[in-house]
Coordinates of N, CA and C in Angstrom, one line a residue:
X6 N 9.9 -4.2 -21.5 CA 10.3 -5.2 -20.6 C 10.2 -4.6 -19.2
X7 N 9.9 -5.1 -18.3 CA 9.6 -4.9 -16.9 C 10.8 -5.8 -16.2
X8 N 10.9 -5.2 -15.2 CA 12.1 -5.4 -14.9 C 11.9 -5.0 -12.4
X9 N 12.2 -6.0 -11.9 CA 11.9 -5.9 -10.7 C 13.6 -6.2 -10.4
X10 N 13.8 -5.6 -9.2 CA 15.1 -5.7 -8.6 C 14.5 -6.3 -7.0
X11 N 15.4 -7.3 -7.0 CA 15.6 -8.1 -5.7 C 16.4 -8.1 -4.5
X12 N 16.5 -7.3 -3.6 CA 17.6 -7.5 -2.5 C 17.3 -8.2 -1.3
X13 N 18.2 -9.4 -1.4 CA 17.6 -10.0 0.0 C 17.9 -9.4 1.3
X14 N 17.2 -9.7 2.4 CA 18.1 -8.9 3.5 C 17.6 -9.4 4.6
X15 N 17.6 -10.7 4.8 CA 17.3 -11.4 6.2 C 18.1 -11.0 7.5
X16 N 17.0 -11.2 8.2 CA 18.2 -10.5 10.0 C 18.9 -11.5 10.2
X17 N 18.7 -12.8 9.7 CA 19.4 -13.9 11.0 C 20.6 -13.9 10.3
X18 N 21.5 -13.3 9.8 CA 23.1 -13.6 10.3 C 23.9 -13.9 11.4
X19 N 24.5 -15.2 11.3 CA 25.3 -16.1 12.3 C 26.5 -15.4 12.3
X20 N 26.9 -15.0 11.2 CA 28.6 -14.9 10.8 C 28.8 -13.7 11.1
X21 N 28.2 -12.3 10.3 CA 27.9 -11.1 10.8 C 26.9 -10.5 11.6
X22 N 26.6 -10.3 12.8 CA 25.4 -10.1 13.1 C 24.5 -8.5 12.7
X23 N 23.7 -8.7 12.1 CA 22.9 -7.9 11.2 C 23.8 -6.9 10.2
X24 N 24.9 -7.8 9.8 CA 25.7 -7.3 8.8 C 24.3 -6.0 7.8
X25 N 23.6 -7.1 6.8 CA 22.6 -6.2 6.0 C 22.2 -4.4 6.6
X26 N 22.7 -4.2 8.2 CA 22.5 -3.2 8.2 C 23.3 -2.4 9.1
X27 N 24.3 -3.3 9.1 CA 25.7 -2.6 9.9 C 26.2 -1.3 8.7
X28 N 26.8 -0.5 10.1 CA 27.4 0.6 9.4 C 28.3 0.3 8.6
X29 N 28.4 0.8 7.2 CA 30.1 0.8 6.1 C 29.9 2.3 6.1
X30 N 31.1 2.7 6.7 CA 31.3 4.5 6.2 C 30.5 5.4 5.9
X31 N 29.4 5.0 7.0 CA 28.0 6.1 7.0 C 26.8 5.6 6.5
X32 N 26.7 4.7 6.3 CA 25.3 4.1 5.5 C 25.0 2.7 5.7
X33 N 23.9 2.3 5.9 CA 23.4 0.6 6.3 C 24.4 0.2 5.1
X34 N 24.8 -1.1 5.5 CA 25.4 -2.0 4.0 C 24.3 -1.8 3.2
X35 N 23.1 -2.4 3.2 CA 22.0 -2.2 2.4 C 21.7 -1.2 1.5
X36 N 22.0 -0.2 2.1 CA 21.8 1.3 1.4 C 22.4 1.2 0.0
X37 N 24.1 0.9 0.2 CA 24.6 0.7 -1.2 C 24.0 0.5 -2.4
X38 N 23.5 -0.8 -2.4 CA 23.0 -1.8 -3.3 C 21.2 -0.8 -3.6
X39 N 21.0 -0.5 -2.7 CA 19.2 0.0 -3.1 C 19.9 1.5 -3.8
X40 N 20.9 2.2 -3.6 CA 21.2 3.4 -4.3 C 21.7 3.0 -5.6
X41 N 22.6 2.4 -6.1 CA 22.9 1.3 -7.3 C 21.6 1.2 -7.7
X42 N 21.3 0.3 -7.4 CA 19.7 0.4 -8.0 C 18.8 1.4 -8.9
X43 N 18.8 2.1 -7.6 CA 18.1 3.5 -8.4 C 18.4 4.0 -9.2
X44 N 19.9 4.3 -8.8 CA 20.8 5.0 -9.9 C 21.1 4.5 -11.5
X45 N 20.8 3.5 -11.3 CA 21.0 2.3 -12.3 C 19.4 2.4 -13.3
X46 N 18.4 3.2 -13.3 CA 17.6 3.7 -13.5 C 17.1 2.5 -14.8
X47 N 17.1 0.8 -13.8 CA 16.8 0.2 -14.9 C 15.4 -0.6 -14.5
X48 N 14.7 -0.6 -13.5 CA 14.2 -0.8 -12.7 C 12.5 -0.9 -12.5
X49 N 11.6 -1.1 -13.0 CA 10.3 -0.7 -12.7 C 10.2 -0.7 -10.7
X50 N 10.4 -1.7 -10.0 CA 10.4 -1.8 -8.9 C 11.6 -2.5 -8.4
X51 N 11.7 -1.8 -7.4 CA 13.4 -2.0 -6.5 C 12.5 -2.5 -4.7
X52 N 12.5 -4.0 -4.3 CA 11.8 -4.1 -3.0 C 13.1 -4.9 -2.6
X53 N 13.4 -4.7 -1.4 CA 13.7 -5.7 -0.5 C 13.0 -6.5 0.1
X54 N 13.7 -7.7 0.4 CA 13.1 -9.1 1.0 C 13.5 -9.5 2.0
X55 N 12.8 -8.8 3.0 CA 13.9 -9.0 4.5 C 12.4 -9.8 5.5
X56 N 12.8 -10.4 6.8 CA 11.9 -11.0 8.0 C 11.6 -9.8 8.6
X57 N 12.1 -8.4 8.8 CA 12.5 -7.5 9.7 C 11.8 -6.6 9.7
X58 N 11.1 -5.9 10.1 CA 10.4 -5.1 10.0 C 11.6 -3.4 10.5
X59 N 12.4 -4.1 11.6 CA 13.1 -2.6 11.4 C 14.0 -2.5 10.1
X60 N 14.4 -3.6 9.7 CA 14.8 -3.8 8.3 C 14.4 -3.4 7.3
X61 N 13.4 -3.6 6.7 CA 11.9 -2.8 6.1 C 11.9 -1.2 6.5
X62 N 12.0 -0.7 7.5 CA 12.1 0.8 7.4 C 12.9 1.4 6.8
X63 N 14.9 0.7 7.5 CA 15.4 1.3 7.0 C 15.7 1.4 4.8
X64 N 15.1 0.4 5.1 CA 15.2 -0.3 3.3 C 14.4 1.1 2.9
X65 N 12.9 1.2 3.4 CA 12.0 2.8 2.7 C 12.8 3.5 2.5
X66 N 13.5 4.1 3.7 CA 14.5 5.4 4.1 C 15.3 5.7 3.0
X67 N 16.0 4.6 2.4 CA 17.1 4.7 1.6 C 16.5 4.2 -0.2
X68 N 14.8 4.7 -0.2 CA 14.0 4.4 -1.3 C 13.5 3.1 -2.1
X69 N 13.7 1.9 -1.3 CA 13.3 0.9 -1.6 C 11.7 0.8 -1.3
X70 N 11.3 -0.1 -1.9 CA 9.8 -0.8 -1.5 C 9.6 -2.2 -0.5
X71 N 8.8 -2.3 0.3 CA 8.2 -3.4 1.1 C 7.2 -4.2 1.1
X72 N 6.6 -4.2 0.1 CA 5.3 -4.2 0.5 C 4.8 -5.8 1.4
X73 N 5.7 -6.5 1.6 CA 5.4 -7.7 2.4 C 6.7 -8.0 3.1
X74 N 6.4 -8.6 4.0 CA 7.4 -9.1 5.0 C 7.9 -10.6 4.1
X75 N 9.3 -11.2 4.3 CA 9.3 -12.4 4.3 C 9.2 -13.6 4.9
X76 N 8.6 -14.4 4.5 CA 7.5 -15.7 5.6 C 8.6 -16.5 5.8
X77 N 7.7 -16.9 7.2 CA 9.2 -17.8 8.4 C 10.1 -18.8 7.5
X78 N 9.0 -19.4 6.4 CA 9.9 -21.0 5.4 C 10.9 -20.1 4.9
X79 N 10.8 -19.1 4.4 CA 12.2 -18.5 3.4 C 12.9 -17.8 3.9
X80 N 12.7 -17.4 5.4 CA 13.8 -16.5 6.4 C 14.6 -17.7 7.2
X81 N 14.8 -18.8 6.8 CA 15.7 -20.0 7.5 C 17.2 -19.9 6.8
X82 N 18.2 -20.9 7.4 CA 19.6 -20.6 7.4 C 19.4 -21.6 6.1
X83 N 18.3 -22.6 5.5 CA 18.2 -23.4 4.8 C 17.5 -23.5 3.8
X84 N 16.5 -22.3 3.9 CA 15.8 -21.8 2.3 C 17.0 -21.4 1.7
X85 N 15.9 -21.7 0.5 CA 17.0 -21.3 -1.0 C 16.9 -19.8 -1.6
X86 N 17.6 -18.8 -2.2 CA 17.3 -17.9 -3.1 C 16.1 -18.5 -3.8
X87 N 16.5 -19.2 -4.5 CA 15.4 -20.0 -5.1 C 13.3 -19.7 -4.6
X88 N 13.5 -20.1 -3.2 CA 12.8 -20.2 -2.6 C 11.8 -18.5 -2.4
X89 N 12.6 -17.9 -2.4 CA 12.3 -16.5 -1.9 C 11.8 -15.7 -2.7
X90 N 12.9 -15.7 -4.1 CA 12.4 -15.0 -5.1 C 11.0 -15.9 -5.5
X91 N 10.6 -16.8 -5.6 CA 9.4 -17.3 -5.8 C 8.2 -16.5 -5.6
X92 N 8.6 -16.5 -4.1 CA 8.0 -15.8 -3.0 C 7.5 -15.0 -3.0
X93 N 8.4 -13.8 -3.8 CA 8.3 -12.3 -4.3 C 7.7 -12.2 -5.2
X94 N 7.6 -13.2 -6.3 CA 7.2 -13.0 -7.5 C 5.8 -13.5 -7.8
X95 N 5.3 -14.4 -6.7 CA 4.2 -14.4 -6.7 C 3.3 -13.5 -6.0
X96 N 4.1 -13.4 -4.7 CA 3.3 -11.8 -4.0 C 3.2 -10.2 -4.2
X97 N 3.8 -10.0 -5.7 CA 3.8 -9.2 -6.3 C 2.3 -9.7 -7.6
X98 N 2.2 -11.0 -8.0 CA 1.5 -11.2 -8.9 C 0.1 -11.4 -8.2
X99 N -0.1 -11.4 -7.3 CA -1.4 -11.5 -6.3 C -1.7 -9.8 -6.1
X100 N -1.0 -8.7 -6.4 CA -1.3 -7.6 -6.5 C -1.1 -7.1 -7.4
X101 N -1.2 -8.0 -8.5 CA -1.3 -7.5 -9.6 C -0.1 -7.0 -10.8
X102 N 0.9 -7.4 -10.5 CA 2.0 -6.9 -10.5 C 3.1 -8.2 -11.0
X103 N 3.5 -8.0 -12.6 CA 4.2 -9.0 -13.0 C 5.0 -8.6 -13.6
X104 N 6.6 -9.4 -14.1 CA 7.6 -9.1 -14.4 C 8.1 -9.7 -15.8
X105 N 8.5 -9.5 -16.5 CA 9.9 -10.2 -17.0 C 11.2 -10.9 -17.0
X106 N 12.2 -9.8 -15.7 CA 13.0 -10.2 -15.9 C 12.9 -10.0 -14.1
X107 N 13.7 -10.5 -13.3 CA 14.0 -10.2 -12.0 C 15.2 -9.9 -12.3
X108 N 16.3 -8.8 -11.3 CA 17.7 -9.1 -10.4 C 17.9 -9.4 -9.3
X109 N 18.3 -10.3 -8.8 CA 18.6 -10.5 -7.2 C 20.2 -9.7 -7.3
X110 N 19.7 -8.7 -6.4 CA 21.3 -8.1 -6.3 C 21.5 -7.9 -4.3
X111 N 22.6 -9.1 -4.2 CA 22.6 -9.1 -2.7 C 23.5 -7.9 -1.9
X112 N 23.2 -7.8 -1.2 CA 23.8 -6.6 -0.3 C 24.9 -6.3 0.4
X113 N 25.3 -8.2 0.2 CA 26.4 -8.0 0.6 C 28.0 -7.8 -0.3
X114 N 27.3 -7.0 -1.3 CA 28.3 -6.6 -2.8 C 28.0 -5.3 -3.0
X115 N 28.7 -4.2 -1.7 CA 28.7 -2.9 -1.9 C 29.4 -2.2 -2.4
X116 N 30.4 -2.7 -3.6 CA 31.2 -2.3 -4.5 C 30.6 -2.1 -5.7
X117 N 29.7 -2.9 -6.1 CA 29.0 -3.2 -7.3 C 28.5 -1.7 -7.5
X118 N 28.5 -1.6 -8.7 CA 28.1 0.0 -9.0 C 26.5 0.4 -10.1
X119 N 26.0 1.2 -10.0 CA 24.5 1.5 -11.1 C 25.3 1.2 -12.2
X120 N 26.5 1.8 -12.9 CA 27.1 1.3 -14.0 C 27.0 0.1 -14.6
X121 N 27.7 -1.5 -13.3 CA 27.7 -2.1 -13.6 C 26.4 -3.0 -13.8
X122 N 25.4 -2.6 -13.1 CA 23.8 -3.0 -13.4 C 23.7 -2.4 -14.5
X123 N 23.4 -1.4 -15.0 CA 23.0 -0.9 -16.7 C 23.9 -1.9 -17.3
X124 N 25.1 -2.1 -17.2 CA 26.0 -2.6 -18.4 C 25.4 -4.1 -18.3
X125 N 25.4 -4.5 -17.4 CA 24.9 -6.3 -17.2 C 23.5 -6.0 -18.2
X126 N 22.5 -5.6 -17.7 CA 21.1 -5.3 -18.3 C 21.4 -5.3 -19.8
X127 N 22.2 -4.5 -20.3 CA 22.7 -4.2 -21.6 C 22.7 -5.6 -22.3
X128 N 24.2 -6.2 -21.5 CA 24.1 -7.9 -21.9 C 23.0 -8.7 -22.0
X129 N 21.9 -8.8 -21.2 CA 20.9 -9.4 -21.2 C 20.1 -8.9 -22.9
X130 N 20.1 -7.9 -23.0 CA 19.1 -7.2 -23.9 C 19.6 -7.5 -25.2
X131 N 21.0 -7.5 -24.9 CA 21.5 -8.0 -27.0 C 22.0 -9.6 -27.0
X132 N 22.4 -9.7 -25.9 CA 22.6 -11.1 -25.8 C 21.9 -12.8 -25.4
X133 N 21.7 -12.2 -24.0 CA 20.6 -13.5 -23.3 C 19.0 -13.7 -23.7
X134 N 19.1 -14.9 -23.3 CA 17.6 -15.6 -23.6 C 17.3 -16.0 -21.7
X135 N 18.0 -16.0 -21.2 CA 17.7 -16.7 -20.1 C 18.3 -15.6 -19.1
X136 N 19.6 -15.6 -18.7 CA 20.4 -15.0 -17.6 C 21.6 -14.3 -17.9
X137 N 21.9 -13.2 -16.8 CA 23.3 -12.6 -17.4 C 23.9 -12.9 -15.9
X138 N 24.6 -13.2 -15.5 CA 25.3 -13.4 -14.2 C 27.1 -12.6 -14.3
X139 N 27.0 -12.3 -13.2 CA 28.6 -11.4 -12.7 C 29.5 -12.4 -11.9
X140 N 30.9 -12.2 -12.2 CA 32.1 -13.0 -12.6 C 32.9 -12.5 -12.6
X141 N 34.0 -12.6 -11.7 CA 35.7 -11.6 -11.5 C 36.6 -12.5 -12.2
X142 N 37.7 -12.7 -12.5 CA 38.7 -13.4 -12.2 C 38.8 -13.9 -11.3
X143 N 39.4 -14.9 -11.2 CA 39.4 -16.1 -9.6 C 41.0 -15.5 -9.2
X144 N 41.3 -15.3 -8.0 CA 42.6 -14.7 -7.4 C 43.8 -15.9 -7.6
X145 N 43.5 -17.2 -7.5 CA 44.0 -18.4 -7.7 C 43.4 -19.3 -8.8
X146 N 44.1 -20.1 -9.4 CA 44.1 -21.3 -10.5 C 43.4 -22.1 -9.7
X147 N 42.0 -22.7 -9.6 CA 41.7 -24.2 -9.1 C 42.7 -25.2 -9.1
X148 N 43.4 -24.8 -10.2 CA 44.5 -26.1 -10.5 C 44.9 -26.4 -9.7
X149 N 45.6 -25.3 -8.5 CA 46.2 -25.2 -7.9 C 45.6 -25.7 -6.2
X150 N 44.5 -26.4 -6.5 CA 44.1 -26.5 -5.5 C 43.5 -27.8 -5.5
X151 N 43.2 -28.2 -3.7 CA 42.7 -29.8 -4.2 C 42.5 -30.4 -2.5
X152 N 42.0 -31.1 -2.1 CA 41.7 -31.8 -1.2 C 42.7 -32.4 -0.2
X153 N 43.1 -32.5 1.0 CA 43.6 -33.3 2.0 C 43.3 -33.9 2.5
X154 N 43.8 -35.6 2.9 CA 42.6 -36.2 3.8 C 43.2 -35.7 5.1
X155 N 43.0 -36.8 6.4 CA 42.9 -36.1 7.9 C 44.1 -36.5 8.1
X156 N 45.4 -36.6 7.8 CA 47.1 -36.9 7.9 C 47.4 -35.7 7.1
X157 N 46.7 -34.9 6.4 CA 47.4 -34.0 5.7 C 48.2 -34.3 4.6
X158 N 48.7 -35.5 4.8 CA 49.4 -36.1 3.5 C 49.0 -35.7 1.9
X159 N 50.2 -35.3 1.3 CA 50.1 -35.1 -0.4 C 50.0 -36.3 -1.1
X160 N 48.2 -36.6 -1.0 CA 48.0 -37.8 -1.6 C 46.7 -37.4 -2.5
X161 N 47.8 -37.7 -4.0 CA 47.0 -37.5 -5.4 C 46.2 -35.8 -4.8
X162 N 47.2 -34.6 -4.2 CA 46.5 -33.1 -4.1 C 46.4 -32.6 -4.9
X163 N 47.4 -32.6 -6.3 CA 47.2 -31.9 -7.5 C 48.1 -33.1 -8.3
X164 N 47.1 -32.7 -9.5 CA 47.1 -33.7 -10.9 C 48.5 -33.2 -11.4
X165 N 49.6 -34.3 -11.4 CA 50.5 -33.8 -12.3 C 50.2 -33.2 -13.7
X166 N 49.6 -33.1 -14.6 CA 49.0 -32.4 -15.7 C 48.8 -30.9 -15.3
X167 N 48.3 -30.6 -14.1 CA 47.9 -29.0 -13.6 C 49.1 -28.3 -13.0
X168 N 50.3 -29.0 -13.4 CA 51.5 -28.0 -12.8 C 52.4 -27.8 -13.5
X169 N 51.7 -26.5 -14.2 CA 52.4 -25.5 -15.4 C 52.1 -24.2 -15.0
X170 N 52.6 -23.8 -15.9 CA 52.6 -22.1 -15.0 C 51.5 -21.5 -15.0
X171 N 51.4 -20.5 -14.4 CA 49.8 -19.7 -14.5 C 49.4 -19.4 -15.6
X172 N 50.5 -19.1 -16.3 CA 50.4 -18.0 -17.7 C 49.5 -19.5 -18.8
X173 N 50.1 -20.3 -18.5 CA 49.7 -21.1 -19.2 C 48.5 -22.1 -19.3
X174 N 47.9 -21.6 -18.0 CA 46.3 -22.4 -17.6 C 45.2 -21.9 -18.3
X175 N 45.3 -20.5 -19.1 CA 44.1 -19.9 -19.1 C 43.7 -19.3 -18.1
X176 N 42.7 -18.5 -18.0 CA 41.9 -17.6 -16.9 C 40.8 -17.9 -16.6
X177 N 40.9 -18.6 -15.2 CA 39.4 -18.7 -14.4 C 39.0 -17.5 -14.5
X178 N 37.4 -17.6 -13.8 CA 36.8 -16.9 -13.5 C 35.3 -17.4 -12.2
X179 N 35.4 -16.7 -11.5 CA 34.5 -17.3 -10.2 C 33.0 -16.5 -10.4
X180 N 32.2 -17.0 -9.9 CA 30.8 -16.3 -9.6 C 31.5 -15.2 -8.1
X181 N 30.8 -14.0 -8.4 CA 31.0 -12.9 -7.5 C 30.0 -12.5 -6.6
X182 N 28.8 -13.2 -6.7 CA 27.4 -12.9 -5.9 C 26.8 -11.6 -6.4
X183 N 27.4 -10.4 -7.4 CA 26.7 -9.5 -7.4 C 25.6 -9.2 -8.2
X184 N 25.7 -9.6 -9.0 CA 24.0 -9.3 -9.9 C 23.9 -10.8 -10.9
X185 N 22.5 -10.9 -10.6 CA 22.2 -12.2 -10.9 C 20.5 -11.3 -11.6
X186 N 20.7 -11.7 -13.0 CA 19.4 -10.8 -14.1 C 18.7 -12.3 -14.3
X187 N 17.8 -12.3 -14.6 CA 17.0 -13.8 -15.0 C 15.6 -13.5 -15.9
X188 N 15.7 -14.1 -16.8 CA 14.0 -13.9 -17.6 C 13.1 -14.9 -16.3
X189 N 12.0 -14.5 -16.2 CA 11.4 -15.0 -15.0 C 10.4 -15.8 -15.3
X190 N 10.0 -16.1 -16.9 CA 9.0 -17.4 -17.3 C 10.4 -18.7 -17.1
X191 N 11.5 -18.6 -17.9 CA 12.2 -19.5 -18.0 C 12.8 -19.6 -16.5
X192 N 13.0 -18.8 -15.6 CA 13.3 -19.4 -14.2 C 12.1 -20.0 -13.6
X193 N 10.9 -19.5 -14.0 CA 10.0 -20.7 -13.5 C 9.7 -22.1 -13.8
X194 N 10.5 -22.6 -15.2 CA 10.4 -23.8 -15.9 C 11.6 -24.1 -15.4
X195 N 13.1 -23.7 -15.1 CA 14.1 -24.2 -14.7 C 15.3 -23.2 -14.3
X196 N 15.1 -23.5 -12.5 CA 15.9 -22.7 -12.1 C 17.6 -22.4 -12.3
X197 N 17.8 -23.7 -12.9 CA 19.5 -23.9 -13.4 C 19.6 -23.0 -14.7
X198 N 19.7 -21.7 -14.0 CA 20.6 -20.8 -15.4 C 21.9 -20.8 -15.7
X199 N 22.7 -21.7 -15.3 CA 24.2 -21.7 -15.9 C 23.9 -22.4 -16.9
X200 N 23.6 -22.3 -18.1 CA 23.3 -22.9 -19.5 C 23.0 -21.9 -20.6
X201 N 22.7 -22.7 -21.8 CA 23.1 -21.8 -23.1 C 22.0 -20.8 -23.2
X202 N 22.1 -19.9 -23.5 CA 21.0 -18.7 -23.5 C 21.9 -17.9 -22.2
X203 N 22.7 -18.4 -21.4 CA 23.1 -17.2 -20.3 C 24.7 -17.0 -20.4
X204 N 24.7 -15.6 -19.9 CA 26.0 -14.9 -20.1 C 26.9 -14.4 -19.0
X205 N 28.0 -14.4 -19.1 CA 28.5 -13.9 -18.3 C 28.8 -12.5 -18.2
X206 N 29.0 -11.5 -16.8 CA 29.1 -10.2 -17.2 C 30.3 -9.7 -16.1
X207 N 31.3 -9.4 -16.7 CA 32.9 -9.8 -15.8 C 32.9 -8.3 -15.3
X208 N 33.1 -8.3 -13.8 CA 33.6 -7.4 -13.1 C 35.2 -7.5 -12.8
X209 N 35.7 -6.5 -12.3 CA 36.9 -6.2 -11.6 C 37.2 -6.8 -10.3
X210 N 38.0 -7.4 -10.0 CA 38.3 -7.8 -8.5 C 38.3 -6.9 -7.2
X211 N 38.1 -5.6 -8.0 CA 38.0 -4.8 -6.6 C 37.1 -4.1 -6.4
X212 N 36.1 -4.9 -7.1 CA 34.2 -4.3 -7.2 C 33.5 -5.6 -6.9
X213 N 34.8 -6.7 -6.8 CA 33.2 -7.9 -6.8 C 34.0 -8.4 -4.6
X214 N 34.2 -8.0 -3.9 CA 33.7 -8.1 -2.5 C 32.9 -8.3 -2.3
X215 N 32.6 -10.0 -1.5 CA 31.2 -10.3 -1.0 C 31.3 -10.6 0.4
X216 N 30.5 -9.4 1.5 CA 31.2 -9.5 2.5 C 30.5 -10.6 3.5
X217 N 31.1 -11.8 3.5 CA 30.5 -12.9 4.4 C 31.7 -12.9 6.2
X218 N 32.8 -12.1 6.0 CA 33.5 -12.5 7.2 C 33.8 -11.2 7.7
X219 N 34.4 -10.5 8.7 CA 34.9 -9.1 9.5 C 36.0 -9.3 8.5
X220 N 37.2 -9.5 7.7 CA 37.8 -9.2 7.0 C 37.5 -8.5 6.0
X221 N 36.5 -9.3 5.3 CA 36.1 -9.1 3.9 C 35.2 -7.4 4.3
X222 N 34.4 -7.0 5.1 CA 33.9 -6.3 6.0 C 35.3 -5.0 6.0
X223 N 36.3 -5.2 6.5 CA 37.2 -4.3 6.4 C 37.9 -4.1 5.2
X224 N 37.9 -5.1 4.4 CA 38.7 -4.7 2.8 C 37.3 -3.8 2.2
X225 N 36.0 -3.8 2.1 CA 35.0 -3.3 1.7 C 35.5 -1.9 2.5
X226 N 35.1 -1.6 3.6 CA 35.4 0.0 4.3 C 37.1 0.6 3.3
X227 N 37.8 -0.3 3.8 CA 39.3 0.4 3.1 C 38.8 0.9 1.4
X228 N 38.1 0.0 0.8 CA 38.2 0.5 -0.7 C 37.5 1.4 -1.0
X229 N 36.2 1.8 0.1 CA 35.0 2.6 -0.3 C 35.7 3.8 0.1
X230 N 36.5 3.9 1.4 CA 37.2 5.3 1.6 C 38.2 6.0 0.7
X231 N 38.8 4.6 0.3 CA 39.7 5.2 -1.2 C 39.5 5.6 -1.7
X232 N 38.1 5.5 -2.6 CA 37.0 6.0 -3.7 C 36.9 7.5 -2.9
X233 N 36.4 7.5 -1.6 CA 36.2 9.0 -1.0 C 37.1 9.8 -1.0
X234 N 38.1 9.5 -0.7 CA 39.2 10.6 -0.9 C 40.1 10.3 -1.7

């Protein structure tokens, strides 16, 4: 089985600006995820997928591959993953170079550990036909949660049925953005892998941070220094 690892890493961040290669406690965010990687020794090819060409160096530096830039349609605020990995997977198959299985593992999940890539991969190999995707516990009950219109008024917010105790709802679990495994004939027939053949591969809440805001940004630094000392 061949196996390509995906890191997206576009420059145009609105929210963070060039988050993908802001400092976390010594190292590009980026860095993380391409050491995981490696370390995770599961890999035939580990490239990042960035617009950036200084992006692209630092990606080499920290042992990843480049071998193409990403084109203007899949570097927008409004292409799809979808779109990209395509992208890759064909510009890899024009040099000759084809896969099995892809991971898109995004960068902005530098908690995620080489561990938890082997162990996902694992799942994939005794279990999936399709996909293994990563999943925390949800910090709150959906139940618990529900719509306002523009008065704010508690109108029909929560279903009398959904207000029992926590203990008694069962355990959500949310998508965590961190590793996303896919067989890559069946993602080219149908990109909707939440279906039968795919699995879930449950992380810890304090490994699945995905840093989209300066908060989330400083709960990631506080937990990585913990681990350091």
């Amino acid at each position: 089985m061949k196996n390509i690892a995906i890191i997206p890493a576009r420059s145009g961040s609105k929210g963070l600006k060039d988050k993908n290669i802001r400092d976390l406690c010594g190292m590009p965010l980026m860095a993380y995820t391409i050491r995981a990687a490696i370390k995770s020794e599961c890999f035939d090819e580990i490239m990042v997928s960035t617009d950036s060409e200084k992006y692209a160096e630092i990606a080499r530096e920290y042992g990843a591959k480049v071998p193409f830039l990403r084109s203007e349609a899949t570097a927008t605020d409004t292409a799809s993953s979808g779109d990209m990995i395509e992208e890759v997977l064909e510009g890899y198959k024009n040099r000759g170079q084809e896969f099995d299985t892809f991971c898109l593992l995004q960068p902005t999940s530098p908690l995620r550990s080489s561990e938890d890539i082997w162990a996902a991969y694992e799942t994939y190999r005794t279990r999936a036909s399709f996909a293994v995707i990563s999943v925390c516990e949800a910090e709150h009950s959906p139940l618990w949660c529900g719509h306002l219109p523009e008065t704010n008024e508690f109108t029909n917010f929560i279903n009398p049925d959904s207000m029992k105790r926590r203990q008694d709802g069962g355990k959500f679990y949310r998508l965590n953005g961190a590793i996303y495994i896919v067989n890559v004939n069946k993602f080219k027939r149908d990109r909707f892998y939440y279906q039968a053949g795919s699995y879930a591969y449950i992380m810890p809440q304090e490994k699945s941070v995905d840093i989209d805001t300066e908060m989330d940004f400083r709960l990631a630094e506080l937990l990585i220094q913990k681990d350091i000392h």
